[in-house]
Amino acid sequence: MNEWKQILSAAGLNNVILTGYVANSQLPLYQAAADILLMPYQRKVAGHSGGDIAQVTSPMKLFEYLASGRAILTADLPVLREVLSESNAAFYAPDDLDAFFSQFDQLVRDPSLRQLLADAARQEARRYAWKERMQSILNKFSIINGAKK
């Protein structure tokens, strides 16, 4: 970590803090302290088997970020689009670093856009709370059961 601290210092990035390991119980505090939460996923994600799991991944981070009430900047992947949209997140092409920086810059410069995305993200998070998910599953079972009669 010392090497990274030297790189940051040489670049004049004194407002970047390298924390090292952070316990899960402390993550909401860090998320709350941020204005923008990043999800820089790649098009291909190697699983333990060596296979590409990018199309089937469902990162817990996604749902934690939604609930945090912060603006989200994410790679534009189909699996993430199942939950996120332009109304609750900012997107960039996963292989386009310039697009990432452009979207990041726009969010930094536009606090009202950040707040709009953050509010919509928190609202979307309610759809994925355990109680709502359970009710949705029970409703589907009721429909299936009713169709069998």
PDB file of C-alpha atoms in Angstrom:
ATOM      1  CA  MET A   1       0.000   0.000   0.000  1.00  0.00           C
ATOM      2  CA  ASN A   2       2.953   2.321   0.553  1.00  0.00           C
ATOM      3  CA  GLU A   3       3.705   2.246  -3.173  1.00  0.00           C
ATOM      4  CA  TRP A   4       0.156   3.416  -3.961  1.00  0.00           C
ATOM      5  CA  LYS A   5       0.392   6.157  -1.326  1.00  0.00           C
ATOM      6  CA  GLN A   6       3.582   7.418  -2.975  1.00  0.00           C
ATOM      7  CA  ILE A   7       1.923   7.401  -6.402  1.00  0.00           C
ATOM      8  CA  LEU A   8      -1.047   9.359  -5.056  1.00  0.00           C
ATOM      9  CA  SER A   9       1.206  11.832  -3.279  1.00  0.00           C
ATOM     10  CA  ALA A  10       3.339  12.374  -6.393  1.00  0.00           C
ATOM     11  CA  ALA A  11       0.169  13.037  -8.388  1.00  0.00           C
ATOM     12  CA  GLY A  12      -1.018  15.572  -5.806  1.00  0.00           C
ATOM     13  CA  LEU A  13      -4.068  13.487  -4.924  1.00  0.00           C
ATOM     14  CA  ASN A  14      -4.066  14.244  -1.226  1.00  0.00           C
ATOM     15  CA  ASN A  15      -7.826  13.800  -0.846  1.00  0.00           C
ATOM     16  CA  VAL A  16      -7.674  10.077  -1.708  1.00  0.00           C
ATOM     17  CA  ILE A  17      -7.565   7.807   1.327  1.00  0.00           C
ATOM     18  CA  LEU A  18      -6.389   4.210   1.064  1.00  0.00           C
ATOM     19  CA  THR A  19      -8.052   2.377   3.912  1.00  0.00           C
ATOM     20  CA  GLY A  20      -6.941  -1.186   3.441  1.00  0.00           C
ATOM     21  CA  TYR A  21      -9.412  -3.792   4.679  1.00  0.00           C
ATOM     22  CA  VAL A  22     -12.773  -2.436   5.853  1.00  0.00           C
ATOM     23  CA  ALA A  23     -15.158  -4.677   7.803  1.00  0.00           C
ATOM     24  CA  ASN A  24     -18.586  -5.198   6.208  1.00  0.00           C
ATOM     25  CA  SER A  25     -20.239  -3.577   9.207  1.00  0.00           C
ATOM     26  CA  GLN A  26     -18.322  -0.371   8.464  1.00  0.00           C
ATOM     27  CA  LEU A  27     -19.060  -0.199   4.713  1.00  0.00           C
ATOM     28  CA  PRO A  28     -22.296   1.826   5.053  1.00  0.00           C
ATOM     29  CA  LEU A  29     -20.313   4.562   6.815  1.00  0.00           C
ATOM     30  CA  TYR A  30     -17.870   4.774   3.921  1.00  0.00           C
ATOM     31  CA  GLN A  31     -20.676   4.717   1.368  1.00  0.00           C
ATOM     32  CA  ALA A  32     -22.497   7.499   3.204  1.00  0.00           C
ATOM     33  CA  ALA A  33     -19.325   9.610   3.136  1.00  0.00           C
ATOM     34  CA  ALA A  34     -19.071   9.363  -0.669  1.00  0.00           C
ATOM     35  CA  ASP A  35     -20.898  11.490  -3.226  1.00  0.00           C
ATOM     36  CA  ILE A  36     -20.532   8.909  -6.012  1.00  0.00           C
ATOM     37  CA  LEU A  37     -20.287   5.126  -5.713  1.00  0.00           C
ATOM     38  CA  LEU A  38     -18.434   3.280  -8.484  1.00  0.00           C
ATOM     39  CA  MET A  39     -19.146  -0.104 -10.060  1.00  0.00           C
ATOM     40  CA  PRO A  40     -16.328  -0.450 -12.635  1.00  0.00           C
ATOM     41  CA  TYR A  41     -17.145  -3.936 -13.902  1.00  0.00           C
ATOM     42  CA  GLN A  42     -15.643  -5.403 -17.063  1.00  0.00           C
ATOM     43  CA  ARG A  43     -17.442  -7.140 -19.926  1.00  0.00           C
ATOM     44  CA  LYS A  44     -15.823 -10.419 -18.922  1.00  0.00           C
ATOM     45  CA  VAL A  45     -15.471 -11.572 -15.328  1.00  0.00           C
ATOM     46  CA  ALA A  46     -13.504 -14.744 -14.652  1.00  0.00           C
ATOM     47  CA  GLY A  47     -15.119 -17.035 -12.114  1.00  0.00           C
ATOM     48  CA  HIS A  48     -13.272 -19.615 -10.002  1.00  0.00           C
ATOM     49  CA  SER A  49     -13.834 -22.149 -12.783  1.00  0.00           C
ATOM     50  CA  GLY A  50     -12.193 -19.836 -15.293  1.00  0.00           C
ATOM     51  CA  GLY A  51     -15.514 -19.266 -17.069  1.00  0.00           C
ATOM     52  CA  ASP A  52     -17.026 -15.854 -17.781  1.00  0.00           C
ATOM     53  CA  ILE A  53     -19.624 -15.007 -15.124  1.00  0.00           C
ATOM     54  CA  ALA A  54     -20.296 -11.398 -16.213  1.00  0.00           C
ATOM     55  CA  GLN A  55     -23.729 -12.263 -17.630  1.00  0.00           C
ATOM     56  CA  VAL A  56     -24.972 -14.001 -14.490  1.00  0.00           C
ATOM     57  CA  THR A  57     -23.380 -12.050 -11.674  1.00  0.00           C
ATOM     58  CA  SER A  58     -25.601 -10.220  -9.204  1.00  0.00           C
ATOM     59  CA  PRO A  59     -23.228  -8.300  -6.976  1.00  0.00           C
ATOM     60  CA  MET A  60     -24.420  -7.553  -3.459  1.00  0.00           C
ATOM     61  CA  LYS A  61     -22.639  -4.228  -3.905  1.00  0.00           C
ATOM     62  CA  LEU A  62     -25.367  -3.222  -6.368  1.00  0.00           C
ATOM     63  CA  PHE A  63     -28.109  -3.539  -3.766  1.00  0.00           C
ATOM     64  CA  GLU A  64     -26.005  -1.973  -1.010  1.00  0.00           C
ATOM     65  CA  TYR A  65     -25.326   0.993  -3.285  1.00  0.00           C
ATOM     66  CA  LEU A  66     -29.018   1.386  -4.140  1.00  0.00           C
ATOM     67  CA  ALA A  67     -29.907   1.487  -0.450  1.00  0.00           C
ATOM     68  CA  SER A  68     -27.131   3.962   0.380  1.00  0.00           C
ATOM     69  CA  GLY A  69     -28.882   6.887  -1.272  1.00  0.00           C
ATOM     70  CA  ARG A  70     -25.823   7.917  -3.275  1.00  0.00           C
ATOM     71  CA  ALA A  71     -25.306   8.422  -7.004  1.00  0.00           C
ATOM     72  CA  ILE A  72     -24.066   5.290  -8.775  1.00  0.00           C
ATOM     73  CA  LEU A  73     -21.674   5.241 -11.738  1.00  0.00           C
ATOM     74  CA  THR A  74     -21.569   1.803 -13.318  1.00  0.00           C
ATOM     75  CA  ALA A  75     -20.372  -0.116 -16.322  1.00  0.00           C
ATOM     76  CA  ASP A  76     -23.213  -0.661 -18.770  1.00  0.00           C
ATOM     77  CA  LEU A  77     -23.766  -4.427 -18.595  1.00  0.00           C
ATOM     78  CA  PRO A  78     -27.037  -6.258 -19.350  1.00  0.00           C
ATOM     79  CA  VAL A  79     -27.068  -8.026 -15.984  1.00  0.00           C
ATOM     80  CA  LEU A  80     -26.857  -4.672 -14.166  1.00  0.00           C
ATOM     81  CA  ARG A  81     -29.564  -3.198 -16.422  1.00  0.00           C
ATOM     82  CA  GLU A  82     -31.950  -5.753 -14.939  1.00  0.00           C
ATOM     83  CA  VAL A  83     -31.995  -3.511 -11.856  1.00  0.00           C
ATOM     84  CA  LEU A  84     -30.484  -0.177 -12.877  1.00  0.00           C
ATOM     85  CA  SER A  85     -31.676   2.366 -15.441  1.00  0.00           C
ATOM     86  CA  GLU A  86     -30.830   5.917 -16.498  1.00  0.00           C
ATOM     87  CA  SER A  87     -33.264   7.130 -13.846  1.00  0.00           C
ATOM     88  CA  ASN A  88     -31.222   5.707 -10.943  1.00  0.00           C
ATOM     89  CA  ALA A  89     -27.629   5.402 -12.213  1.00  0.00           C
ATOM     90  CA  ALA A  90     -25.107   6.830 -14.669  1.00  0.00           C
ATOM     91  CA  PHE A  91     -23.620   4.390 -17.186  1.00  0.00           C
ATOM     92  CA  TYR A  92     -20.481   4.123 -19.291  1.00  0.00           C
ATOM     93  CA  ALA A  93     -19.258   1.512 -21.773  1.00  0.00           C
ATOM     94  CA  PRO A  94     -17.101  -0.970 -19.815  1.00  0.00           C
ATOM     95  CA  ASP A  95     -14.165  -0.717 -22.225  1.00  0.00           C
ATOM     96  CA  ASP A  96     -14.230   3.074 -22.608  1.00  0.00           C
ATOM     97  CA  LEU A  97     -12.088   4.844 -20.023  1.00  0.00           C
ATOM     98  CA  ASP A  98     -12.821   8.251 -21.573  1.00  0.00           C
ATOM     99  CA  ALA A  99     -16.560   7.637 -21.163  1.00  0.00           C
ATOM    100  CA  PHE A 100     -15.980   6.668 -17.522  1.00  0.00           C
ATOM    101  CA  PHE A 101     -14.127   9.919 -16.831  1.00  0.00           C
ATOM    102  CA  SER A 102     -16.702  11.955 -18.750  1.00  0.00           C
ATOM    103  CA  GLN A 103     -19.609  10.506 -16.743  1.00  0.00           C
ATOM    104  CA  PHE A 104     -17.668  10.870 -13.499  1.00  0.00           C
ATOM    105  CA  ASP A 105     -16.885  14.511 -14.305  1.00  0.00           C
ATOM    106  CA  GLN A 106     -20.535  15.210 -15.106  1.00  0.00           C
ATOM    107  CA  LEU A 107     -21.616  13.757 -11.751  1.00  0.00           C
ATOM    108  CA  VAL A 108     -18.945  15.708  -9.870  1.00  0.00           C
ATOM    109  CA  ARG A 109     -20.027  18.976 -11.501  1.00  0.00           C
ATOM    110  CA  ASP A 110     -23.790  18.458 -11.198  1.00  0.00           C
ATOM    111  CA  PRO A 111     -24.963  17.994  -7.590  1.00  0.00           C
ATOM    112  CA  SER A 112     -28.627  18.134  -8.624  1.00  0.00           C
ATOM    113  CA  LEU A 113     -28.116  15.190 -11.010  1.00  0.00           C
ATOM    114  CA  ARG A 114     -26.324  13.270  -8.248  1.00  0.00           C
ATOM    115  CA  GLN A 115     -29.241  13.893  -5.900  1.00  0.00           C
ATOM    116  CA  LEU A 116     -31.818  12.923  -8.523  1.00  0.00           C
ATOM    117  CA  LEU A 117     -30.030   9.608  -9.190  1.00  0.00           C
ATOM    118  CA  ALA A 118     -29.478   8.998  -5.474  1.00  0.00           C
ATOM    119  CA  ASP A 119     -33.142   9.521  -4.607  1.00  0.00           C
ATOM    120  CA  ALA A 120     -34.270   7.230  -7.428  1.00  0.00           C
ATOM    121  CA  ALA A 121     -31.726   4.590  -6.384  1.00  0.00           C
ATOM    122  CA  ARG A 122     -32.992   4.564  -2.813  1.00  0.00           C
ATOM    123  CA  GLN A 123     -36.573   4.270  -4.077  1.00  0.00           C
ATOM    124  CA  GLU A 124     -35.563   1.345  -6.313  1.00  0.00           C
ATOM    125  CA  ALA A 125     -33.870  -0.346  -3.344  1.00  0.00           C
ATOM    126  CA  ARG A 126     -37.256  -0.688  -1.656  1.00  0.00           C
ATOM    127  CA  ARG A 127     -38.328  -3.114  -4.399  1.00  0.00           C
ATOM    128  CA  TYR A 128     -35.504  -5.437  -3.344  1.00  0.00           C
ATOM    129  CA  ALA A 129     -36.092  -5.432   0.414  1.00  0.00           C
ATOM    130  CA  TRP A 130     -36.631  -8.940   1.795  1.00  0.00           C
ATOM    131  CA  LYS A 131     -40.298  -8.357   2.602  1.00  0.00           C
ATOM    132  CA  GLU A 132     -41.078  -7.139  -0.927  1.00  0.00           C
ATOM    133  CA  ARG A 133     -39.078  -9.953  -2.539  1.00  0.00           C
ATOM    134  CA  MET A 134     -40.871 -12.537  -0.399  1.00  0.00           C
ATOM    135  CA  GLN A 135     -44.272 -11.092  -1.335  1.00  0.00           C
ATOM    136  CA  SER A 136     -43.348 -11.141  -5.021  1.00  0.00           C
ATOM    137  CA  ILE A 137     -42.344 -14.812  -4.792  1.00  0.00           C
ATOM    138  CA  LEU A 138     -45.531 -15.715  -2.910  1.00  0.00           C
ATOM    139  CA  ASN A 139     -47.598 -13.905  -5.547  1.00  0.00           C
ATOM    140  CA  LYS A 140     -45.910 -15.912  -8.290  1.00  0.00           C
ATOM    141  CA  PHE A 141     -46.597 -19.152  -6.423  1.00  0.00           C
ATOM    142  CA  SER A 142     -50.252 -18.137  -6.072  1.00  0.00           C
ATOM    143  CA  ILE A 143     -50.492 -17.518  -9.815  1.00  0.00           C
ATOM    144  CA  ILE A 144     -48.832 -20.851 -10.606  1.00  0.00           C
ATOM    145  CA  ASN A 145     -50.981 -22.703  -8.081  1.00  0.00           C
ATOM    146  CA  GLY A 146     -54.139 -21.054  -9.441  1.00  0.00           C
ATOM    147  CA  ALA A 147     -53.217 -22.061 -12.985  1.00  0.00           C
ATOM    148  CA  LYS A 148     -52.863 -25.714 -11.930  1.00  0.00           C
ATOM    149  CA  LYS A 149     -56.420 -25.921 -10.563  1.00  0.00           C
TER     150      LYS A 149
END
